[in-house]
Coordinates of C-alpha atoms and ligand atoms in Angstrom, one line a residue:
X7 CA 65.9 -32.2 20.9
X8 CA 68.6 -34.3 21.1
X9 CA 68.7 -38.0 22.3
X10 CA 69.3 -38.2 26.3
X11 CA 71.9 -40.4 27.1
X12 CA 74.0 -41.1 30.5
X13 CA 76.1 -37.9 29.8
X14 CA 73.3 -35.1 29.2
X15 CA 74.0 -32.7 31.4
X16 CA 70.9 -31.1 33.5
X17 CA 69.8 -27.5 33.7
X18 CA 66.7 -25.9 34.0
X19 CA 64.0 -23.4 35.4
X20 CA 62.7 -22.9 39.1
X21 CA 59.4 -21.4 39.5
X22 CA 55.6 -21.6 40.4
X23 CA 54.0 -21.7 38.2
X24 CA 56.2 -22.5 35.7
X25 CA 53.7 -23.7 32.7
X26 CA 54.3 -20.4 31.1
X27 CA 58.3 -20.3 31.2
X28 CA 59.7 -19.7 26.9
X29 CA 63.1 -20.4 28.5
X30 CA 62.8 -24.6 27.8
X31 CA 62.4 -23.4 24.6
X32 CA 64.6 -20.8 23.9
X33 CA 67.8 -23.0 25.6
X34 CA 66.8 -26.1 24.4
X35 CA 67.0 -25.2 20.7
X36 CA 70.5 -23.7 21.2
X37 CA 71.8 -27.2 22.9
X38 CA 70.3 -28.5 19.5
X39 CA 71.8 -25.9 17.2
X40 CA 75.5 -26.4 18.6
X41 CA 75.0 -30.4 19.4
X42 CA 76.0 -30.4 22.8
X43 CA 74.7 -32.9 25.2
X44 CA 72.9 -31.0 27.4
X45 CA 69.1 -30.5 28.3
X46 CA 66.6 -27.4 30.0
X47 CA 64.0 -29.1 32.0
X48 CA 61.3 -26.9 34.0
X49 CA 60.5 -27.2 37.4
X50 CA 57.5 -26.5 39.5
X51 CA 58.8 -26.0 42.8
X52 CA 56.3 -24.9 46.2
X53 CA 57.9 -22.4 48.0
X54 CA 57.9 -25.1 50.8
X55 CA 59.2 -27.7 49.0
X56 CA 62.3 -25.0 47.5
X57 CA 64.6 -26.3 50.7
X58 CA 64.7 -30.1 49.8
X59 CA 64.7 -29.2 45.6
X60 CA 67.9 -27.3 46.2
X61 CA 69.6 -30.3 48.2
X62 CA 67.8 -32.7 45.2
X63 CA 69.4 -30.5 42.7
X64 CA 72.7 -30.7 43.8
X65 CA 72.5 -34.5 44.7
X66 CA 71.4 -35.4 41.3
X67 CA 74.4 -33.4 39.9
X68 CA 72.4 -30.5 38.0
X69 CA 74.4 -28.3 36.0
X70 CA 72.6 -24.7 36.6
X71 CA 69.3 -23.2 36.9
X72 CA 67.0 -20.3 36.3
X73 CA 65.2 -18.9 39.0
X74 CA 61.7 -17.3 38.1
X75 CA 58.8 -16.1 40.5
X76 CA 58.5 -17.0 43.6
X77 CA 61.6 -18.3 44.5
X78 CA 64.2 -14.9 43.1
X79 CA 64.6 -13.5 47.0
X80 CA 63.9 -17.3 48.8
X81 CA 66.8 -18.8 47.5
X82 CA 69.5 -16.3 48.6
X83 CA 70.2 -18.4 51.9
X84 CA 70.9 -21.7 50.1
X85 CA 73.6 -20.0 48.2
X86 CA 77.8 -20.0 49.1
X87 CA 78.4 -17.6 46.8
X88 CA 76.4 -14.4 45.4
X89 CA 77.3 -11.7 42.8
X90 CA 77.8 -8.4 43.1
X91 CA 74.3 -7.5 41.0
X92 CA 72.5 -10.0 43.3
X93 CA 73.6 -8.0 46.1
X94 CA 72.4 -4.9 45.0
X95 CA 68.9 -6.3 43.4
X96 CA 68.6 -8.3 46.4
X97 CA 67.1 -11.2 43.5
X98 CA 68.9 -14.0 41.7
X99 CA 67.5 -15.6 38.1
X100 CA 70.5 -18.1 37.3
X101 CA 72.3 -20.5 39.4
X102 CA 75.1 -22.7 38.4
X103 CA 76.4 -25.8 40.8
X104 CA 80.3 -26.6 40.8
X105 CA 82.0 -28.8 43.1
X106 CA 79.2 -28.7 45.5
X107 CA 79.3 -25.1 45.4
X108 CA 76.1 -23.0 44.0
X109 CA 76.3 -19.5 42.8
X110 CA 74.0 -17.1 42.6
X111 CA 74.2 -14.2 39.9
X112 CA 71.4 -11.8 37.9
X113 CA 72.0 -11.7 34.6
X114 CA 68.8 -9.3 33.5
X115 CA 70.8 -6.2 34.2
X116 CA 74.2 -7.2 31.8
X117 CA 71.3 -8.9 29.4
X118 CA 69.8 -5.4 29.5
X119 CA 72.5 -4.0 28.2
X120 CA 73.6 -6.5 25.7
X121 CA 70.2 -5.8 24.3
X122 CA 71.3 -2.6 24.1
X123 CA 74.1 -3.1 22.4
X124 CA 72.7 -5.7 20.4
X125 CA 70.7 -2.1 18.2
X126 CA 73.8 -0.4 17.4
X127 CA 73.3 1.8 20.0
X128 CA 76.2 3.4 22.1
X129 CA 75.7 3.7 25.5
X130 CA 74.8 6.7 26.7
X131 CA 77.8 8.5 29.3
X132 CA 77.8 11.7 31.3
X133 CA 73.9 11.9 30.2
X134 CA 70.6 11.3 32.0
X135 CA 67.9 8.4 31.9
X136 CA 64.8 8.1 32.9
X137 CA 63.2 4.6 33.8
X138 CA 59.8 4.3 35.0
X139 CA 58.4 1.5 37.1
X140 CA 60.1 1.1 40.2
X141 CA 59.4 -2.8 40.7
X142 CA 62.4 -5.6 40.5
X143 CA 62.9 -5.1 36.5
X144 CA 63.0 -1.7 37.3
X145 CA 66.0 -2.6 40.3
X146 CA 67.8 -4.5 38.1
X147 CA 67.8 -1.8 35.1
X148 CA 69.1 1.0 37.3
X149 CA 71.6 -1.6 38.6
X150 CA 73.2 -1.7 35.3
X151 CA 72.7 1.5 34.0
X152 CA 75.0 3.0 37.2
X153 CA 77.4 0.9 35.4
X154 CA 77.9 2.9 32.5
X155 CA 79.0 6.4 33.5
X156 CA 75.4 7.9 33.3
X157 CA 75.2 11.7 35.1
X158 CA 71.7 10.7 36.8
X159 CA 68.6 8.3 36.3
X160 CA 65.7 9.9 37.5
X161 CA 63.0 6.6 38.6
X162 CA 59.3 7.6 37.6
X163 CA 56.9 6.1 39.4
X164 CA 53.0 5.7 40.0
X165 CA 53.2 5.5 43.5
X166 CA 56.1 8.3 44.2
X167 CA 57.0 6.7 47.4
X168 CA 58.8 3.3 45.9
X169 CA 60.8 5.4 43.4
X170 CA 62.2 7.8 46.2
X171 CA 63.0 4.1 48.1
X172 CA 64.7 2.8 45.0
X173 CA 66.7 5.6 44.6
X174 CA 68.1 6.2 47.8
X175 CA 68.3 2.6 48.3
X176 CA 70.8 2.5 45.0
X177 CA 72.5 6.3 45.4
X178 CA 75.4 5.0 47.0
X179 CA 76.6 2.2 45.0
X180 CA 78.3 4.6 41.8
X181 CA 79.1 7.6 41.0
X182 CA 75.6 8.6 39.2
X183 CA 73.0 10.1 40.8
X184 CA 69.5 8.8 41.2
X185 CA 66.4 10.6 42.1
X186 CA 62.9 9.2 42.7
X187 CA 59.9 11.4 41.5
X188 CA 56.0 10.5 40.8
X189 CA 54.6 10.0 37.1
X190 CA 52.6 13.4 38.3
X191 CA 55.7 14.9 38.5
X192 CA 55.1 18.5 36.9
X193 CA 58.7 18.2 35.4
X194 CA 58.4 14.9 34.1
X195 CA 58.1 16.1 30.8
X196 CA 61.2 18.0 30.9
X197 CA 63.3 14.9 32.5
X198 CA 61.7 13.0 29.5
X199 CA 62.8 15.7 26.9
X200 CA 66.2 15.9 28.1
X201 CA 66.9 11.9 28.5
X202 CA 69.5 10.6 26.4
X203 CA 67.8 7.2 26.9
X204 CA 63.9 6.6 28.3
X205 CA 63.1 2.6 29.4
X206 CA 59.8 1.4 30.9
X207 CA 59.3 -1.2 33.2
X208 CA 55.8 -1.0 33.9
X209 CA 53.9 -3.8 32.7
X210 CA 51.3 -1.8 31.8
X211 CA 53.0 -1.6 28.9
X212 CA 51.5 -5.3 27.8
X213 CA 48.2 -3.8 27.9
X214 CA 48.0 -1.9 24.2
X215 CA 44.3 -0.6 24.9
X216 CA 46.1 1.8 27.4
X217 CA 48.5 4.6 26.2
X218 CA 51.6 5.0 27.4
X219 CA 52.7 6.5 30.7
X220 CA 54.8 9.6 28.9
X221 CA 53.3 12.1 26.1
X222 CA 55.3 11.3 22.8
X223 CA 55.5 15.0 22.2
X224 CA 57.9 14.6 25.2
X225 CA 60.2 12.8 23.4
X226 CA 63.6 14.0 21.3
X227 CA 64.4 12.2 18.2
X228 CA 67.7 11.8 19.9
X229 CA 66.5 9.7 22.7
X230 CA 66.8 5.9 22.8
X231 CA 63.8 4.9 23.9
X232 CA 63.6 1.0 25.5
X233 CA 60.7 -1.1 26.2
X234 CA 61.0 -3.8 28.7
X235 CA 58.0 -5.3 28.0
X236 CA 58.2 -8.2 25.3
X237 CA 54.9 -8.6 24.5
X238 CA 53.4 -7.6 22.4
X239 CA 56.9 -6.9 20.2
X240 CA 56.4 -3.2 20.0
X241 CA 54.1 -1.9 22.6
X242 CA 52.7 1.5 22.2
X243 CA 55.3 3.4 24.0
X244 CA 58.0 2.1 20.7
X245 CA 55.4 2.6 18.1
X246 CA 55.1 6.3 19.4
X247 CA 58.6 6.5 19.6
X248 CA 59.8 5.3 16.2
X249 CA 56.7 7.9 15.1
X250 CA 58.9 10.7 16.7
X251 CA 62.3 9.5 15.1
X252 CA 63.5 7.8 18.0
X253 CA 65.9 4.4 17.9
X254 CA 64.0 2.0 19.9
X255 CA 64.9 -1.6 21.3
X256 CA 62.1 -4.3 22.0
X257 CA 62.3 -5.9 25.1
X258 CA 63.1 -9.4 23.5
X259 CA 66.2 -8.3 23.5
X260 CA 66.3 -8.5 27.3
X261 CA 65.3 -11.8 27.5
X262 CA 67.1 -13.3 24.8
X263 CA 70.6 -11.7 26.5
X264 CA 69.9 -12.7 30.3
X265 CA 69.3 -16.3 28.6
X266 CA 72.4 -16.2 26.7
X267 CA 74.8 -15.0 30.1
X268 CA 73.1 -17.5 32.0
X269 CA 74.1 -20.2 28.9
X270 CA 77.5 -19.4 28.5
X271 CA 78.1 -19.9 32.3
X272 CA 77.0 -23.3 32.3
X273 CA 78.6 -24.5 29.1
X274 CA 81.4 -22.2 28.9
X275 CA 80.9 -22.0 25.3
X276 CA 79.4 -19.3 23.2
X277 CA 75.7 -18.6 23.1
X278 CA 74.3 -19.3 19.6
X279 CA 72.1 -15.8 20.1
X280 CA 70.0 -16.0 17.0
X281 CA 68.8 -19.4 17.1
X282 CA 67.6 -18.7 21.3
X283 CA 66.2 -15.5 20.1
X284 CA 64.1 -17.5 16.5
X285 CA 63.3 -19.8 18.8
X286 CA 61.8 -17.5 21.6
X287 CA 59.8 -15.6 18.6
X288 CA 58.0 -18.7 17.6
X289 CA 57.3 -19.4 21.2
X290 CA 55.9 -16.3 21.9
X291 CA 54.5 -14.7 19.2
Ligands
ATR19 P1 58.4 -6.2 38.4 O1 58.9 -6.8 39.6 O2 58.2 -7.2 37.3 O3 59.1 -5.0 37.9 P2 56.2 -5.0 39.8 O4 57.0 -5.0 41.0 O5 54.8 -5.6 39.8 O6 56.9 -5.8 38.6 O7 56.2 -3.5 39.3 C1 55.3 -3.1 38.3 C2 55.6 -1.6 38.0 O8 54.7 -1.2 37.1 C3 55.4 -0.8 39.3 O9 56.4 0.3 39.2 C4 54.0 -0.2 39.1 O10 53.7 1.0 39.7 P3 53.3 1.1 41.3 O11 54.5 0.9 42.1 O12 52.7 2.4 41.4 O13 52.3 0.0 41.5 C5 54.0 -0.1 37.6 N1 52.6 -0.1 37.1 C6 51.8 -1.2 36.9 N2 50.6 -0.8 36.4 C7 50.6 0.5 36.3 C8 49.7 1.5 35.8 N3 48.5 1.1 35.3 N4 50.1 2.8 35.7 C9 51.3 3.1 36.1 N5 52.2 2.2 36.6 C10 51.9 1.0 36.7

C-alpha cells in the first residue's frame, strides 16, 4: 500500500457486514500499481447510524464510496443527484462527493457488460435473452441488456410472480420487450434454445452440489452463456456450457468492471483492469 500522507485521498466501502468485502483489495492494489495517492478503506455502517456517516463522509472530505448490503435502497434520500440506472434499479453501489454534492450511480449493469465485452463477444442485437433470477442482480442485468438493441429478454424465475413484476416493472423503459415466466415454464426450454445469450443470477449457482436451473441439452453452441455468480470461477451452469460448445464469461468479470467504472469516476484516470482483476483472484480464490 502506499505510505498515507496529508494528501491521500479517501474512498471506500459502505456496508453491514462488511468483513467479507474483496473490494479493499481489488482498489487498493490498483492505487498501488499506478502510484497515486489515494486509499479504499471499509466501513461498517448500522443502518441507524447510515444518516450521521453520510454527513461524516462528506465533512471529512471523502472522495467516493461503494455501497454494499444494506444500505443500496437506504441511501437514495441523502443523494442530490441520481443516475439514470439508479432510477430504474431503484439501488445505488458507488457514490462520488464533489463540491458538497454526492452522486449516486450503479455501475453493475455497464460493468456487466464490459465483462461482456471484455470475452470477445459482440453483443447480441435484434435477438433474445434469457436471464434467470429475478432479485436486484437480476434488475440491474435487464437494465443494461435493454440497452443494447435486444428483441426481448424473457426473466425466468422460481417464484413466477417476481419475474412477471420485473418485467412489467421494466417494459416501458426501451424498445425491447420483456416477459416474466416461471422456471416450470413448459416452454422454457425452447426460450433457452433460441437465446442468443442465457445469464443466471440465482445464487444457487454458488452451490456446485446442485445442478443448474436449465438442462444443458437446451443449450445451442451459438449461445453465450453468462454466469453471474463468481464463485466458484466456473460454476456448473459454464462447465455444462463450454461442454456443449458454448462461449462462456465468469462472473469476475462483473465485478472486476463495476469496480473499475466506479475507479475511474473518482480518479478520472484509467482503471489499471488487470492488476484489480489479479488482485481480486488472489483474494478470492
Ligand atoms: P440478488 O438481489 O443478489 O439478486 P436475491 O434477491 O436473493 O439476490 O435473488 C436471488 C434469486 O435467486 C431469486 O431470483 C431466487 O428465486 P426466488 O425469487 O424464487 O426466491 C433465486 N434462487 C435462489 N435460490 C434458488 C433455488 N434453489 N432455485 C431457484 N432459484 C433460486
Amino acid at each position: 500500500m502506499m505510505q498515507i500522507t496529508g494528501k491521500t485521498k479517501i474512498v471506500g466501502v459502505i456496508g453491514d457486514p462488511i468483513e467479507h468485502s474483496r473490494s479493499p483489495q481489488m482498489h487498493n492494489a490498483a492505487f498501488a500499481e499506478l502510484g497515486i495517492n489515494y486509499v479504499y478503506v471499509p466501513f461498517r455502517i448500522h443502518p441507524d447510524a447510515l444518516p450521521a456517516a453520510i454527513e461524516g463522509f462528506k465533512a471529512i472530505n471523502v472522495v467516493g464510496l461503494n455501497v454494499t448490503i444494506p444500505h443500496k435502497q437506504a441511501v437514495i434520500p441523502f443523494l442530490d443527484e441520481i443516475s439514470r440506472e439508479v432510477e430504474l434499479t431503484g439501488a445505488v453501489n458507488t457514490l462520488t462527493f464533489e463540491n458538497g454534492r454526492i452522486k449516486g450511480d450503479n455501475t453493475d449493469g455497464l460493468g456487466f457488460l464490459e465483462g461482456m465485452r471484455e470475452t470477445g463477444l459482440e453483443l447480441p442485437h435484434g435477438e433474445s435473452a434469457l436471464v434467470i433470477g429475478a432479485g436486484g442482480s437480476a434488475r440491474a442485468v435487464i437494465v443494461a441488456l435493454t440497452s443494447i438493441g435486444l428483441e426481448t429478454i424473457f426473466v425466468a424465475n422460481r417464484t413466477k410472480s417476481k419475474a412477471v413484476k420485473l418485467a412489467e416493472d421494466l417494459s416501458d423503459t426501451s424498445g425491447t420487450a420483456i416477459h416474466g415466466i416461471g422456471l416450470d415454464d413448459p416452454q422454457l426450454a425452447d426460450r433457452v434454445n433460441r437465446a442468443a445469450l442465457v445469464v443466471n443470477t440465482a445464487s444457487v449457482g454458488m452451490d456446485i452440489s446442485k445442478p443448474p436451473l436449465i438442462h444443458a441439452e437446451w443449450l445451442r453452441p451459438q449461445t453465450a452463456v453468462y454466469d453471474i455468480v463468481y464463485t466458484p470461477p466456473e460454476t456448473r451452469l459454464l462447465s455444462v456450457a463450454a461442454e456443449r460448445g458454448c462461449h462462456t464469461i465468469q462472473g469476475l468479470s462483473m465485478l472486476v468492471y463495476q469496480g473499475a467504472i466506479a475507479f475511474e469516476k473518482w480518479t478520472h484516470v484509467t482503471p489499471p483492469v488487470k492488476t484489480m482483476k489479479d488482485a481480486l483472484q488472489q483474494a478470492l480464490y
